[in-house]
Coordinates of C-alpha atoms and ligand atoms in Angstrom, one line a residue:
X693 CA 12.6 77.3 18.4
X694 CA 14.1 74.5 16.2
X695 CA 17.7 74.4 14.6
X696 CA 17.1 72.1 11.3
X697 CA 20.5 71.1 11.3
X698 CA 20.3 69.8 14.6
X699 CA 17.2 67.5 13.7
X700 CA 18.4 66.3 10.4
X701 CA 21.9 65.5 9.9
X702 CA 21.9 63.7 5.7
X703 CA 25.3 63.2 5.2
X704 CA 25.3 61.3 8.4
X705 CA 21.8 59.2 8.4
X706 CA 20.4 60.7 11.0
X707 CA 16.7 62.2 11.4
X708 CA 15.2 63.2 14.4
X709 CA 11.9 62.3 14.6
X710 CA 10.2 65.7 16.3
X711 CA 10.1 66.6 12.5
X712 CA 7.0 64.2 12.0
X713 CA 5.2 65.7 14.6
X714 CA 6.5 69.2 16.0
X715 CA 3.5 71.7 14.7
X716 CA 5.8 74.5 14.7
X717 CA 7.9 72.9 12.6
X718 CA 4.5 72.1 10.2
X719 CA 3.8 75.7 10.0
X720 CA 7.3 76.0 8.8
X721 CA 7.2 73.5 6.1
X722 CA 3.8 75.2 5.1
X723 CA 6.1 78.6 4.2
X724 CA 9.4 77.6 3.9
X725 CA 9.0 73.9 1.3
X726 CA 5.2 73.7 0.1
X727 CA 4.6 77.6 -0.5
X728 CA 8.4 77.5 -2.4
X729 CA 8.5 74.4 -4.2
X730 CA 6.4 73.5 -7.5
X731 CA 3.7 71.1 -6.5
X732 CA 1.4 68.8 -8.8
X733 CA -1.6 70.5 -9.7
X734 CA -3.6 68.3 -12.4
X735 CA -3.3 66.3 -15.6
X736 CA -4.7 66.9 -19.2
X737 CA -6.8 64.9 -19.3
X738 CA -8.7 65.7 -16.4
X739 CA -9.7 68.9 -18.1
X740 CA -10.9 68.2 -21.7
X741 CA -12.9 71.7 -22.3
X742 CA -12.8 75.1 -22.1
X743 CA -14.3 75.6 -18.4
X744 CA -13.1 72.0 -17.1
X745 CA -12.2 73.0 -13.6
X746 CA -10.9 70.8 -10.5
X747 CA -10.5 71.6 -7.2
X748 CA -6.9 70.5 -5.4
X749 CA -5.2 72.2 -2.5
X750 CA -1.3 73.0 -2.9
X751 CA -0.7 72.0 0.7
X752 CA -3.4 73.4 2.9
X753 CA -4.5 76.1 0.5
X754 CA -7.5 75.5 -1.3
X755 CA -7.1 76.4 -5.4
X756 CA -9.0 75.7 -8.4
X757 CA -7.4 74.7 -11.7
X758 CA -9.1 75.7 -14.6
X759 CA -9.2 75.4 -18.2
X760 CA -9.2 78.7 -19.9
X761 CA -10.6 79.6 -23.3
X762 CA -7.7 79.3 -25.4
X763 CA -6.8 76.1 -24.3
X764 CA -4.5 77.3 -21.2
X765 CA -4.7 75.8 -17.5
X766 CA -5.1 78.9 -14.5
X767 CA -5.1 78.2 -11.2
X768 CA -5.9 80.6 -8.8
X769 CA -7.1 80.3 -4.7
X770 CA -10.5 78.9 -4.3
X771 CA -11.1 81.2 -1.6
X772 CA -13.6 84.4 -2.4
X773 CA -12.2 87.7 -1.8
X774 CA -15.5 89.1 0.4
X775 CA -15.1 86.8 3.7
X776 CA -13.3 83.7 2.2
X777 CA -15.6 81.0 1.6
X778 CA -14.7 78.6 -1.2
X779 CA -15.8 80.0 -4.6
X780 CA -16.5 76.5 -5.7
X781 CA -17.9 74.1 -4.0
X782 CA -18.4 71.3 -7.0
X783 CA -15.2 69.2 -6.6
X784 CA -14.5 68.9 -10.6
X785 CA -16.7 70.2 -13.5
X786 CA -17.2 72.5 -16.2
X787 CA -18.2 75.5 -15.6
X788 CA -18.8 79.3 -17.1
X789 CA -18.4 80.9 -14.1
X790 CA -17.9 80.5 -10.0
X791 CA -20.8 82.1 -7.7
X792 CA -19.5 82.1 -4.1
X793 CA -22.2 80.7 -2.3
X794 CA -22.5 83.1 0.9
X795 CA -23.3 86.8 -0.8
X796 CA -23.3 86.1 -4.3
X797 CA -19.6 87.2 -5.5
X798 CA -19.4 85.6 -8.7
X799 CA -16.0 85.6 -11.0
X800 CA -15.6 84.1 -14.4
X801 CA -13.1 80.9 -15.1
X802 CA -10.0 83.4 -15.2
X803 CA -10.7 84.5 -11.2
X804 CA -11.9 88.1 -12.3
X805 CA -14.7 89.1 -10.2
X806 CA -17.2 89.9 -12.5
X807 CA -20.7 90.5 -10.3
X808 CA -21.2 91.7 -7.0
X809 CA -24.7 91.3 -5.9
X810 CA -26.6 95.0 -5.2
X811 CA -23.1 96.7 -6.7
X812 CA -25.3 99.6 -7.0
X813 CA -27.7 99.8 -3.3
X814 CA -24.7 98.1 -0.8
X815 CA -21.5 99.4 -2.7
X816 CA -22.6 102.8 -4.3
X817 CA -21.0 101.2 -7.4
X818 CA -17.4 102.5 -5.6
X819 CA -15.8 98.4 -5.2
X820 CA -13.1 98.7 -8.2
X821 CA -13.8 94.4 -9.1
X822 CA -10.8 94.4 -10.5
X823 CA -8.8 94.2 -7.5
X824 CA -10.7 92.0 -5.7
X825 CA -10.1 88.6 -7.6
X826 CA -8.6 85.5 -5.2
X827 CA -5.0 85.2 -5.6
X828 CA -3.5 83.6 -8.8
X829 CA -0.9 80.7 -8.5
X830 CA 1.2 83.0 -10.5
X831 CA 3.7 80.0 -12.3
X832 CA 1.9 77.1 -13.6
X833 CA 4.4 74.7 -16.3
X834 CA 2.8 72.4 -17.9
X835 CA 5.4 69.3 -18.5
X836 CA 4.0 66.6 -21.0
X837 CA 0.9 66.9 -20.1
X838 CA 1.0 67.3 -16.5
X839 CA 0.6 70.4 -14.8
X840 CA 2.6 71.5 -12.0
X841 CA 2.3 75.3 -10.2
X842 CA 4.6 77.0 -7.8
X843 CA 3.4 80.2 -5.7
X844 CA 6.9 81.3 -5.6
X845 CA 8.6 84.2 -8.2
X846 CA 12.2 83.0 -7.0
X847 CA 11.5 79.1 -8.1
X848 CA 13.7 77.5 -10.5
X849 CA 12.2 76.7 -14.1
X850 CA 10.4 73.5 -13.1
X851 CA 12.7 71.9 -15.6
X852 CA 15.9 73.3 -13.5
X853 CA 13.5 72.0 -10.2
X854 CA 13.1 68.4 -11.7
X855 CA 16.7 68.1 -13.0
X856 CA 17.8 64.6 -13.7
X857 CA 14.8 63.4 -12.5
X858 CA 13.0 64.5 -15.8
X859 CA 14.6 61.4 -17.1
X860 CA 12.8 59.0 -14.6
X861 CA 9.3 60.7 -14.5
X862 CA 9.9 60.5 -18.6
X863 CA 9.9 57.1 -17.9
X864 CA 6.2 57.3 -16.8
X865 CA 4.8 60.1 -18.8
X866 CA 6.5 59.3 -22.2
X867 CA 6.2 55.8 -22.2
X868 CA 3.6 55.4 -24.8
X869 CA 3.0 57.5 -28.3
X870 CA -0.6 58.4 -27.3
X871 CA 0.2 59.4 -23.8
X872 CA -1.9 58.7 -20.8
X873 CA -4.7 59.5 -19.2
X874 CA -6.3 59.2 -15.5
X875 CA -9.4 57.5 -14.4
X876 CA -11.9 59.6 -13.7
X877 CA -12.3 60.7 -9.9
X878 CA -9.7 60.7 -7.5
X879 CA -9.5 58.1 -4.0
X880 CA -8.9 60.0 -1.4
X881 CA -9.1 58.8 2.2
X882 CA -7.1 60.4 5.7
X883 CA -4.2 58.7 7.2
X884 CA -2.7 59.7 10.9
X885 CA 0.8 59.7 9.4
X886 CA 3.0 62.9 8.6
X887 CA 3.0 63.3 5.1
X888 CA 7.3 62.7 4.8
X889 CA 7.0 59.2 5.9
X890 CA 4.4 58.3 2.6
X891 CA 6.7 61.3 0.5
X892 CA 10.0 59.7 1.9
X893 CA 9.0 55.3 0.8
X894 CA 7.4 56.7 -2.2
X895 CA 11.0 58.3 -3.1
X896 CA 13.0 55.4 -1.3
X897 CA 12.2 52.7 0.4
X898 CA 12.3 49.0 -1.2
X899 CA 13.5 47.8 1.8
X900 CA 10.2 47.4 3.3
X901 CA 9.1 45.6 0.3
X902 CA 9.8 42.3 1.5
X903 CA 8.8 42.5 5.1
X904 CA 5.6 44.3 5.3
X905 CA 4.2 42.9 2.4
X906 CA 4.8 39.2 2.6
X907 CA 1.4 38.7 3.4
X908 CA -0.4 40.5 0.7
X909 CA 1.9 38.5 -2.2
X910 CA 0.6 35.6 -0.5
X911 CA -2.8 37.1 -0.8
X912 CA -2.5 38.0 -3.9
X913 CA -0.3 35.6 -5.5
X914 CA -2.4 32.0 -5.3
X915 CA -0.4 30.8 -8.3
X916 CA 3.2 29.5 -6.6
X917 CA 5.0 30.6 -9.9
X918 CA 3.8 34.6 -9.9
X919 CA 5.1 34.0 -6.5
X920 CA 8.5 33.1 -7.1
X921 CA 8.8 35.8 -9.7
X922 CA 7.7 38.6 -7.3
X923 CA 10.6 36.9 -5.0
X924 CA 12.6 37.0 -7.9
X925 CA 12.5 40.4 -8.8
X926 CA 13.1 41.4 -5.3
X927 CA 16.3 39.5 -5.4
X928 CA 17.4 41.3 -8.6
X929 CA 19.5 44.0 -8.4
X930 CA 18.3 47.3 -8.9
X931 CA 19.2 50.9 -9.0
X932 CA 18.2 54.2 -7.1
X933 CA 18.7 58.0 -7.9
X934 CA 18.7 61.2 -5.8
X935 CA 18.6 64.5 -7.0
X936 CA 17.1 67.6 -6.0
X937 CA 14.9 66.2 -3.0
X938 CA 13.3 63.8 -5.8
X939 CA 14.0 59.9 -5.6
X940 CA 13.1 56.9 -8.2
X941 CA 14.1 53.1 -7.5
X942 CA 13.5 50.1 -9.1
X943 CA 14.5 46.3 -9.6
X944 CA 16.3 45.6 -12.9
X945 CA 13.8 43.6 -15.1
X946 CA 14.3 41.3 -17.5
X947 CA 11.6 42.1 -19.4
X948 CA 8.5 43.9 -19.8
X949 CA 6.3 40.9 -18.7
X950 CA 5.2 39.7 -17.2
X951 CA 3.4 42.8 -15.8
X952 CA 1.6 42.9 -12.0
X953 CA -1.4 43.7 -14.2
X954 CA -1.8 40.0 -15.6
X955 CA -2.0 38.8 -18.7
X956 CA -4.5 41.3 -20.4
X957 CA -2.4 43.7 -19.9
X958 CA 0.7 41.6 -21.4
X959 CA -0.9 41.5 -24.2
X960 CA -0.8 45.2 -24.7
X961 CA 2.5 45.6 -23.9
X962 CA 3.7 42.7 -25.9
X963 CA 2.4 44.6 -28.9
X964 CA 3.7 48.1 -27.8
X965 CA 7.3 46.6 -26.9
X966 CA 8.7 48.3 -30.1
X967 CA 7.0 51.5 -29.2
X968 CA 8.1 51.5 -25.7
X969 CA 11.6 50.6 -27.0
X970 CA 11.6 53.5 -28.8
X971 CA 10.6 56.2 -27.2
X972 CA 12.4 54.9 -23.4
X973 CA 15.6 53.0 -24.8
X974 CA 15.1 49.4 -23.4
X975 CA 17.4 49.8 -21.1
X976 CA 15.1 53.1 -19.2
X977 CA 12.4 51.1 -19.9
X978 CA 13.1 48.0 -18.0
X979 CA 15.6 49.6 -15.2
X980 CA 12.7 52.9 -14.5
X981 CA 9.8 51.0 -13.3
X982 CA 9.0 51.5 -9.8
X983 CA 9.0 54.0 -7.1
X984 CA 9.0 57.8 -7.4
X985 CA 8.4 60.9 -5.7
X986 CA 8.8 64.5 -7.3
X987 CA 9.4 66.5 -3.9
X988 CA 7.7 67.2 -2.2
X989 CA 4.7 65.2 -2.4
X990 CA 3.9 63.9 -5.8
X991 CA 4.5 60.5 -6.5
X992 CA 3.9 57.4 -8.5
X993 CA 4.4 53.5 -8.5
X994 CA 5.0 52.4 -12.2
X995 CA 4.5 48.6 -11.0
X996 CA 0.6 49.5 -9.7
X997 CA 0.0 52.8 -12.4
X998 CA -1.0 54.5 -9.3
X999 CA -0.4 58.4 -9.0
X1000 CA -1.0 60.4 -5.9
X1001 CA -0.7 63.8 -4.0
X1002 CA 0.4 63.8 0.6
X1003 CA -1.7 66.4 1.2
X1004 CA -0.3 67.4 4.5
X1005 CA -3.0 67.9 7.2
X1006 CA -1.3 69.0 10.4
X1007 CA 2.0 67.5 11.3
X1008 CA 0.1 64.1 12.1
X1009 CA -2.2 63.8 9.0
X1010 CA -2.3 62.9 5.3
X1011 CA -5.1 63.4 3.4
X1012 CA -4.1 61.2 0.3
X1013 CA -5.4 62.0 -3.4
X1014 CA -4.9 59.1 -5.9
X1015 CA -5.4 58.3 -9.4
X1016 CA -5.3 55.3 -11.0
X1017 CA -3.5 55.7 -14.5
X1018 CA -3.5 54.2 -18.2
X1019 CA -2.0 54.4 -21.2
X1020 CA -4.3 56.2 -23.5
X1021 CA -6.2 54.8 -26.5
X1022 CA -5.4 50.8 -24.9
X1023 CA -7.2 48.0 -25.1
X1024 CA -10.0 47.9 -22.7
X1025 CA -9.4 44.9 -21.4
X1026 CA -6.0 46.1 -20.8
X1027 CA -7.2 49.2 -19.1
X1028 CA -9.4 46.9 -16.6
X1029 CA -6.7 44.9 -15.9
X1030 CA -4.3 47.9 -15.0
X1031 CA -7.5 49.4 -13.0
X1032 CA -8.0 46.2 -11.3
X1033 CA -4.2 45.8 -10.3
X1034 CA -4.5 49.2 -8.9
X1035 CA -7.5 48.6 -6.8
X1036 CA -6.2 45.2 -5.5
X1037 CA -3.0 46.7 -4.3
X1038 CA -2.9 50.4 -3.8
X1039 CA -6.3 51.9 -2.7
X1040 CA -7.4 52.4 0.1
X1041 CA -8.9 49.0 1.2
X1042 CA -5.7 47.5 -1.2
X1043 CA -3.2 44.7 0.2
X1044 CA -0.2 46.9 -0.2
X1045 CA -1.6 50.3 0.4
X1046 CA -3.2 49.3 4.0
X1047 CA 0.1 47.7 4.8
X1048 CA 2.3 51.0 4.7
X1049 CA -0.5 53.0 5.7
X1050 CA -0.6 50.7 9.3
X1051 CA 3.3 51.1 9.3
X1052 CA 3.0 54.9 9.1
X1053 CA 0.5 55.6 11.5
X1054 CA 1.8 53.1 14.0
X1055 CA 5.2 55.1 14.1
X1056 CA 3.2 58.3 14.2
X1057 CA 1.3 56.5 17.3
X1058 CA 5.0 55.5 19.2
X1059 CA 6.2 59.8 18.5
X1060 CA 3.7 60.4 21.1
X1061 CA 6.0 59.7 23.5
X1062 CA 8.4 62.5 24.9
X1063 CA 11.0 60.3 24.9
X1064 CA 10.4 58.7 21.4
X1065 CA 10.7 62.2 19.7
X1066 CA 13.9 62.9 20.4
X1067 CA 15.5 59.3 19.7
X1068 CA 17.0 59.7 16.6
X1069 CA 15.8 57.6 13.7
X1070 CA 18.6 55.3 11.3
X1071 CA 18.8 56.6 7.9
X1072 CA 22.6 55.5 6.7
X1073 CA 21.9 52.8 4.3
X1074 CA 23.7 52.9 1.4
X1075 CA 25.7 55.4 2.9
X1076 CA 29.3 56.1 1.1
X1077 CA 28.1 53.9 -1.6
X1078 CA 26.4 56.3 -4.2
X1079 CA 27.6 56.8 -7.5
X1080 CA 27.0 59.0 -10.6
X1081 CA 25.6 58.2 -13.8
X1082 CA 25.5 54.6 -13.5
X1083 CA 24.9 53.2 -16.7
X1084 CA 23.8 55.9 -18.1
X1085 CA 21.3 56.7 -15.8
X1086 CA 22.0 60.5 -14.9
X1087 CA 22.2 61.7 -11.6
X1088 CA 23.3 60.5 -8.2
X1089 CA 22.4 56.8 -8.3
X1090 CA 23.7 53.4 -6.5
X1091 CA 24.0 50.3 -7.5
X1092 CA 21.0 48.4 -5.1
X1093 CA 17.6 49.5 -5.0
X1094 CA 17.8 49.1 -1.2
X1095 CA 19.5 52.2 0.0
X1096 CA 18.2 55.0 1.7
X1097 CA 20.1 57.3 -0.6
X1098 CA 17.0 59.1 -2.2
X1099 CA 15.5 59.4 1.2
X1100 CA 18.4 60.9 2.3
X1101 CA 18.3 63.5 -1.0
X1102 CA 14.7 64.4 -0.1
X1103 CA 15.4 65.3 3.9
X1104 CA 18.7 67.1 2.7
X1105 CA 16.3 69.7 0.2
X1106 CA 13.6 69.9 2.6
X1107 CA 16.1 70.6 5.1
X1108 CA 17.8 73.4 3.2
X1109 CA 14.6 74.6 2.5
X1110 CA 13.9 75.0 6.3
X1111 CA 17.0 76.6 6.6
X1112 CA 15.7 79.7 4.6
X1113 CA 18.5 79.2 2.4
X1114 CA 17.1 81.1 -1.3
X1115 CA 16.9 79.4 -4.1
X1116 CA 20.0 80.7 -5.9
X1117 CA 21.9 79.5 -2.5
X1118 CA 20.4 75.7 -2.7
X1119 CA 21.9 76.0 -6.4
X1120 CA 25.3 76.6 -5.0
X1121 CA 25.4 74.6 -2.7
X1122 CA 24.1 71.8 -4.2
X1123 CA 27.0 72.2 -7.2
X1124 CA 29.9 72.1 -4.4
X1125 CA 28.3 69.2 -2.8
X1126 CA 28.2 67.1 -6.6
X1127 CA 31.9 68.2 -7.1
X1128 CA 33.0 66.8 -3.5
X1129 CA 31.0 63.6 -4.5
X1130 CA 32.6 63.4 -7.9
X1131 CA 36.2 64.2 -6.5
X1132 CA 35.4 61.5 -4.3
X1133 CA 34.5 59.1 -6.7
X1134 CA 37.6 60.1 -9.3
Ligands
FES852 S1 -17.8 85.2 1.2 FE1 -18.1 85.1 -0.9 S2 -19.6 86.6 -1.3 FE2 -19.3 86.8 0.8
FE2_853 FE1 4.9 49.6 0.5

């Protein structure tokens, strides 16, 4: 047995680390945060037709995401109602129907079974189909273009779910008039790692930044002057936010370019400042361009346009799922020079990627110890020293971009979530927590 708030303690910084590897505590998060929570599910435009389908897993369970005739997205367990082999196989196509490939069940793009081989000779036509489709993910949202889906009735409105973080992930999604779109095919490659540590930097952590990746700006950076601006913007101030388990951070720009991407990809922006202006405010626009994670395990770097999913895998394993992304209807040059940035730094052979993925599966490798996993872990930085609404950036926010104050938002809603506390009650709570904060700030 486990007593969550004895492990993780938010509002003092402290974590301890048998969370990262305790597998009844896995199990746990399997029920009590992935099967509750809304969890990313696909984007637009990786289903142009009617019949465009894409296997994904919401945490370990296998579904299939779907494009339906009239232009809706279902998404329903890719596991066959008979003995519970996949229904599809194919890891993305379009399709008229799904044949499970050990007896012959076949069900059309909505998950109806629709043929059961020898209905007639080994069923005596007496199997009603229309009970025996897989299970439907029965919420899907789809929010500007991306589509999100949530096995749980109770769930917020995935609007309520994101709360101020809409305005940060607006900063990626609605940057551009014409949207964007993903390059085809996902990277996906295994890590030893628990899935919070990639969720948890992802939603927090610039204070890595310039330790563990000296080396790769070095590699990557030839010219001395791109150099000093990377240094540069890591010396700039910057701002966080917290809210709901979500976390966004970046350095404060001061301008659009140059970009990571180069100078291809300066051009495009160059000419889509007004545009960008526009739709963000300059101010979003400049101050939202960095690290993000939607919790519990969706989450982006605006700097490297790369998007991914932490599958979890056991308590010790990620299986990561990421997408490179552009802005629609670009230049191509400037779409090879965002892809290219992408692959340099975060794939899995990229300068950046390989470094955190080496930091989080060396700390996974030192929680073998006995000892080691119940020696509590640091998390107070920034502690005391949040604010709200900061510039007009809405939410919980601080004034640096190093602070561990997103992290610590993201352990407080998992951990609430552990506790078995209902939705409703995480509501509550959370509005008597923002008033303390906000009496304390006053
Ligand atoms: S497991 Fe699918 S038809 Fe038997
Ligand atoms: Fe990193």
């Amino acid at each position: 047995m486990f007593h969550i708030a004895d492990l993780v303690q938010p509002d003092k910084g402290l974590i301890n680390p048998s969370i990262y590897t305790d597998p009844e505590i896995y199990q746990a998060e399997l029920a009590n945060v992935f099967a509750r929570s809304w969890l990313f599910l696909a984007h637009d435009s990786q289903l142009p037709k009617k019949g465009s389908f894409l296997q994904t897993y919401m945490a370990e369970d296998p579904v299939l995401v779907v494009r339906q005739r009239d232009g809706s997205v279902k998404a329903f367990l890719n596991q066959c109602r008979h003995r519970g082999m996949r229904i599809c196989r194919a890891d993305e196509g379009v399709a008229k129907a799904f044949t499970c490939s050990y007896h012959g069940w076949a069900y059309n793009i909505a998950g109806e079974l629709v043929n059961v081989p020898m209905e007639d000779r080994a069923y005596h036509n007496e199997i009603d189909k229309s009970q025996w489709g897989p299970r439907q993910v029965p919420r899907i949202h789809n929010y500007k273009g991306f589509y999100f889906g949530t096995w749980d009735d109770d769930a917020p409105s995935f609007e309520e779910y994101l709360g101020d973080m809409a305005w940060y992930f607006d900063a990626m999604a609605d940057r551009y008039d014409d949207g964007l779109e993903l390059v085809p095919g996902a990277t996906k490659w295994v890590i030893d790692a628990n899935w919070k540590f990639a969720a948890e930097q992802f939603a927090s952590d610039m204070y890595h930044v310039p330790i563990s990746h000296s080396s790769g700006f070095v590699a990557l950076f030839e010219d001395p002057e791109i150099r000093a601006l990377a240094a540069g913007a890591l010396a700039a101030p910057g701002r966080q936010f917290s809210g709901n388990g979500h976390g966004s951070g970046s350095g404060l720009r001061p301008d659009l370019v140059p970009d990571p991407a180069g100078p291809d990809f300066d051009a495009f922006l160059i000419e889509r400042r007004e545009e960008i202006y526009r739709r963000l405010g300059e101010q979003r626009a400049l101050a939202v361009y960095g690290h993000n994670t939607v919790f519990p395990n969706f989450s982006w770097l605006a700097t490297n346009n790369t998007m991914r999913v932490w599958h979890p895998r056991g308590p010790g394993r990620i299986e990561v799922w990421s997408w490179a992304y552009l802005p629609k209807n670009a230049p191509e040059e400037a779409k090879r020079a965002s892809r290219l940035n992408t692959v340099r730094t975060f794939s899995p052979a990229g300068v950046f990627e390989t470094d955190d993925g080496k930091n989080w599966t060396e700390v996974q490798q030192v929680l073998r110890g006995h000892i080691a996993r119940q020696t509590s872990f640091n998390a107070q930085m920034g502690l005391g020293h949040e604010e709200r609404d900061l510039d007009g950036m809405p939410g919980r926010t601080a004034g640096d971009m190093f602070t561990e104050m997103a992290g610590r938002g993201m352990y407080q809603r998992w951990a609430d979530l552990m506790s078995g506390l209902s939705w409703q009650e995480i509501a509550e709570l959370d509005k008597r927590r923002r008033e303390q904060e906000e009496a304390k700030q006053s």
